[in-house]
Amino acid sequence: MIQLLSVAIVAGLFFESNQQTARVSDLVLLPKPGCWTGWFDRDDPSGTGDWETLSDLRNEYPGKICSKPLAIEARTLSGLTVAAAGDVIYLMDTTKGFVCRNQDQRRRKMCKDYRVRFSCPRSFCKVCWTQWYNRDAPSGTGDWESLTNLRTENPGQICDSPMSIEAVTSDTLTPALSTGQTFIYNQNEGLVCHNTDQESGLCLDYKVRFGCPC
Ligand SMILES: [Ca+2]
Ligand SMILES: [Ca+2]
């Protein structure tokens, strides 16, 4: 959709500068963006590939994905786009979901491990955010902002089925996914960063919040 949007905007600007006939209203005729679900990662590529199909995801996360997604996005767990990761993707669409098969990859390489999310109509994704939580610092084994711990320490504050999670560094408020660090990060488990998984040997200090139904 972003590509489509860019093309439409570029096309609009082209008309504007070359023919002087386009009006601002022409630029408004763009697909209305939806809102994004949280990220889902139910499989890893150790078997036949990375299977993040919509039917499997709906079974494992009932009610978390709208019936007719408007768009799908896939990224590796480290944040690379599909294009940047360079894998041959078997399937990626809004009706079946995402599949990367190991057998399709060159030189017997395995697929990378992907997570996916879906764009849904705005009405589906209405979300109310919890407060920010920062219960741990990375001085021990890592930064443990796990949902289990947060629930135990803050009883009744976090909904039973969070729809999304947001995590940023506590000092510069950098989005966790922009830090390049490796961690568990999803709305079902929270954020858990192990120092031993980092090149620097130390996780940044993250804080998290959860998106709940309003
Ligand atoms: Ca995966
Ligand atoms: Ca923390």
Short mmCIF file of C-alpha atoms and ligand atoms in Angstrom, two decimals:
data_model
loop_
_atom_site.label_atom_id
_atom_site.label_comp_id
_atom_site.label_asym_id
_atom_site.label_seq_id
_atom_site.Cartn_x
_atom_site.Cartn_y
_atom_site.Cartn_z
CA MET A 1 0.00 0.00 0.00
CA ILE A 2 2.88 2.33 0.76
CA GLN A 3 4.19 1.76 -2.74
CA LEU A 4 0.76 2.48 -4.18
CA LEU A 5 0.55 5.60 -2.09
CA SER A 6 3.94 6.80 -3.29
CA VAL A 7 3.06 6.18 -6.90
CA ALA A 8 -0.19 8.06 -6.48
CA ILE A 9 1.52 11.00 -4.81
CA VAL A 10 4.30 11.08 -7.40
CA ALA A 11 1.70 10.86 -10.14
CA GLY A 12 -0.19 13.72 -8.53
CA LEU A 13 2.93 15.87 -8.32
CA PHE A 14 3.75 15.08 -11.93
CA PHE A 15 0.38 16.37 -13.03
CA GLU A 16 0.75 19.37 -10.80
CA SER A 17 4.07 20.43 -12.21
CA ASN A 18 3.62 19.49 -15.84
CA GLN A 19 0.05 20.09 -16.75
CA GLN A 20 -1.09 22.56 -14.14
CA THR A 21 -4.45 20.83 -14.16
CA ALA A 22 -4.33 18.76 -11.00
CA ARG A 23 -6.09 20.11 -7.97
CA VAL A 24 -5.27 19.29 -4.40
CA SER A 25 -8.43 17.19 -4.32
CA ASP A 26 -6.87 14.80 -6.86
CA LEU A 27 -4.30 13.84 -4.25
CA VAL A 28 -7.00 12.87 -1.79
CA LEU A 29 -8.26 10.04 -3.98
CA LEU A 30 -5.91 7.60 -2.32
CA PRO A 31 -6.80 4.35 -0.60
CA LYS A 32 -7.69 5.08 2.99
CA PRO A 33 -5.02 3.58 5.20
CA GLY A 34 -6.18 1.08 7.78
CA CYS A 35 -4.50 0.48 11.08
CA TRP A 36 -1.99 -2.27 11.75
CA THR A 37 -2.44 -5.26 14.00
CA GLY A 38 0.39 -6.31 16.27
CA TRP A 39 3.15 -8.51 14.86
CA PHE A 40 2.65 -12.28 14.74
CA ASP A 41 5.36 -14.93 14.68
CA ARG A 42 4.00 -18.43 15.20
CA ASP A 43 6.51 -20.50 13.26
CA ASP A 44 10.22 -20.67 12.60
CA PRO A 45 11.96 -22.01 9.52
CA SER A 46 13.44 -25.13 11.15
CA GLY A 47 10.93 -27.49 9.47
CA THR A 48 9.90 -26.99 5.85
CA GLY A 49 9.94 -23.23 6.09
CA ASP A 50 8.37 -20.30 7.90
CA TRP A 51 4.59 -20.71 7.80
CA GLU A 52 2.69 -17.65 8.96
CA THR A 53 -0.58 -18.46 7.21
CA LEU A 54 -3.72 -16.55 8.07
CA SER A 55 -5.63 -19.72 8.95
CA ASP A 56 -2.95 -20.82 11.43
CA LEU A 57 -2.62 -17.32 12.87
CA ARG A 58 -6.38 -17.04 13.32
CA ASN A 59 -6.42 -20.38 15.15
CA GLU A 60 -3.64 -19.36 17.48
CA TYR A 61 -4.72 -15.76 18.00
CA PRO A 62 -8.50 -15.76 17.82
CA GLY A 63 -10.07 -12.36 17.27
CA LYS A 64 -6.76 -10.58 16.72
CA ILE A 65 -6.96 -10.31 12.92
CA CYS A 66 -9.87 -8.74 11.02
CA SER A 67 -11.85 -10.87 8.58
CA LYS A 68 -10.64 -9.00 5.50
CA PRO A 69 -7.18 -7.49 5.95
CA LEU A 70 -6.35 -4.61 3.62
CA ALA A 71 -2.64 -5.30 3.46
CA ILE A 72 0.05 -7.58 4.83
CA GLU A 73 3.60 -6.74 5.85
CA ALA A 74 6.35 -9.21 6.64
CA ARG A 75 9.70 -8.53 8.30
CA THR A 76 12.42 -10.74 9.65
CA LEU A 77 12.68 -10.89 13.41
CA SER A 78 15.64 -8.53 13.13
CA GLY A 79 13.53 -6.03 11.19
CA LEU A 80 14.60 -6.57 7.56
CA THR A 81 12.00 -6.16 4.83
CA VAL A 82 11.36 -9.10 2.53
CA ALA A 83 13.27 -7.34 -0.24
CA ALA A 84 16.26 -6.69 2.00
CA ALA A 85 16.27 -10.26 3.35
CA GLY A 86 16.56 -11.63 -0.20
CA ASP A 87 14.59 -14.86 0.33
CA VAL A 88 12.30 -16.32 -2.33
CA ILE A 89 8.81 -15.94 -0.87
CA TYR A 90 6.28 -18.63 -1.80
CA LEU A 91 3.18 -16.77 -0.70
CA MET A 92 2.31 -13.36 0.69
CA ASP A 93 -1.19 -11.97 0.38
CA THR A 94 -4.14 -10.78 2.43
CA THR A 95 -6.23 -13.92 2.01
CA LYS A 96 -3.72 -16.69 2.78
CA GLY A 97 -0.99 -14.93 4.70
CA PHE A 98 2.74 -15.61 4.38
CA VAL A 99 4.84 -18.66 3.56
CA CYS A 100 8.56 -18.93 2.90
CA ARG A 101 9.59 -22.49 1.91
CA ASN A 102 13.13 -23.69 2.52
CA GLN A 103 13.02 -25.72 -0.69
CA ASP A 104 12.70 -22.53 -2.75
CA GLN A 105 15.89 -20.97 -1.43
CA ARG A 106 19.17 -20.94 -3.25
CA ARG A 107 22.15 -23.03 -2.14
CA ARG A 108 20.04 -24.99 0.34
CA LYS A 109 19.77 -22.00 2.62
CA MET A 110 16.88 -21.87 5.04
CA CYS A 111 14.35 -19.07 5.07
CA LYS A 112 14.89 -16.35 7.61
CA ASP A 113 12.40 -16.20 10.46
CA TYR A 114 9.63 -13.72 9.65
CA ARG A 115 6.90 -11.98 11.58
CA VAL A 116 3.84 -10.59 9.86
CA ARG A 117 1.17 -8.01 10.54
CA PHE A 118 -1.98 -6.96 8.78
CA SER A 119 -3.66 -3.69 8.00
CA CYS A 120 -7.31 -3.73 9.07
CA PRO A 121 -10.16 -1.23 8.85
CA ARG A 122 -9.78 1.43 11.50
CA SER A 123 -12.93 0.34 13.29
CA PHE A 124 -11.33 -3.06 13.99
CA CYS A 125 -8.15 -1.76 15.56
CA LYS A 126 -9.47 0.74 18.05
CA VAL A 127 -7.00 0.46 20.80
CA CYS A 128 -6.51 1.93 24.24
CA TRP A 129 -2.96 1.92 25.56
CA THR A 130 -1.92 0.93 29.04
CA GLN A 131 0.59 3.05 30.90
CA TRP A 132 4.27 2.49 30.19
CA TYR A 133 6.01 -0.19 32.23
CA ASN A 134 9.70 -0.43 32.99
CA ARG A 135 10.18 -3.08 35.67
CA ASP A 136 13.73 -4.17 34.91
CA ALA A 137 17.12 -2.85 33.83
CA PRO A 138 19.65 -4.81 31.75
CA SER A 139 22.29 -4.97 34.49
CA GLY A 140 21.59 -8.66 35.24
CA THR A 141 20.98 -11.18 32.46
CA GLY A 142 19.05 -8.72 30.33
CA ASP A 143 15.96 -6.52 30.26
CA TRP A 144 12.93 -8.54 31.33
CA GLU A 145 9.69 -6.73 30.50
CA SER A 146 7.75 -9.96 30.13
CA LEU A 147 3.99 -9.88 30.17
CA THR A 148 3.91 -12.60 32.83
CA ASN A 149 6.06 -10.57 35.22
CA LEU A 150 4.20 -7.36 34.48
CA ARG A 151 0.85 -9.01 35.15
CA THR A 152 2.05 -10.46 38.45
CA GLU A 153 3.40 -7.12 39.61
CA ASN A 154 0.49 -5.04 38.30
CA PRO A 155 -2.58 -7.19 38.88
CA GLY A 156 -5.69 -6.18 36.93
CA GLN A 157 -3.94 -3.48 34.91
CA ILE A 158 -3.31 -5.26 31.60
CA CYS A 159 -6.15 -6.76 29.56
CA ASP A 160 -6.35 -10.54 29.03
CA SER A 161 -5.60 -10.38 25.29
CA PRO A 162 -3.49 -7.38 24.33
CA MET A 163 -3.85 -6.52 20.64
CA SER A 164 -0.47 -4.90 20.32
CA ILE A 165 2.68 -3.89 22.13
CA GLU A 166 4.95 -0.91 21.83
CA ALA A 167 8.45 -0.79 23.23
CA VAL A 168 10.95 2.06 23.22
CA THR A 169 14.26 2.68 24.92
CA SER A 170 13.77 4.39 28.26
CA ASP A 171 16.27 7.20 27.65
CA THR A 172 15.93 8.30 23.99
CA LEU A 173 12.49 6.75 23.32
CA THR A 174 13.90 4.98 20.25
CA PRO A 175 11.48 2.33 18.93
CA ALA A 176 12.76 -1.10 19.94
CA LEU A 177 12.65 -2.32 16.35
CA SER A 178 15.01 0.48 15.27
CA THR A 179 17.76 -0.42 17.73
CA GLY A 180 19.08 -3.43 15.80
CA GLN A 181 19.07 -5.51 19.00
CA THR A 182 17.71 -9.06 19.19
CA PHE A 183 14.85 -9.82 21.57
CA ILE A 184 11.53 -11.54 22.06
CA TYR A 185 8.94 -8.90 21.31
CA ASN A 186 5.25 -9.50 20.88
CA GLN A 187 1.94 -8.67 22.54
CA ASN A 188 1.64 -12.17 24.02
CA GLU A 189 5.00 -12.36 25.77
CA GLY A 190 6.07 -8.75 26.20
CA LEU A 191 9.71 -7.86 25.60
CA VAL A 192 12.59 -10.00 26.81
CA CYS A 193 16.11 -9.02 25.82
CA HIS A 194 19.04 -11.28 26.76
CA ASN A 195 22.42 -9.61 27.10
CA THR A 196 24.10 -12.69 25.64
CA ASP A 197 22.19 -12.22 22.35
CA GLN A 198 23.64 -8.75 21.76
CA GLU A 199 26.82 -7.92 19.89
CA SER A 200 27.62 -5.31 22.51
CA GLY A 201 26.92 -7.84 25.28
CA LEU A 202 24.34 -5.51 26.83
CA CYS A 203 20.69 -4.84 26.12
CA LEU A 204 19.39 -1.31 26.10
CA ASP A 205 16.85 -0.48 28.78
CA TYR A 206 13.35 -0.74 27.29
CA LYS A 207 9.93 0.24 28.51
CA VAL A 208 6.75 -1.26 27.13
CA ARG A 209 3.04 -0.64 26.90
CA PHE A 210 0.18 -2.73 25.59
CA GLY A 211 -2.74 -1.96 23.30
CA CYS A 212 -6.04 -3.26 24.65
CA PRO A 213 -9.61 -3.17 23.37
CA CYS A 214 -11.28 0.07 24.45
CA CA B 1 8.20 -16.81 11.82
CA CA B 2 13.48 -2.03 31.18
#
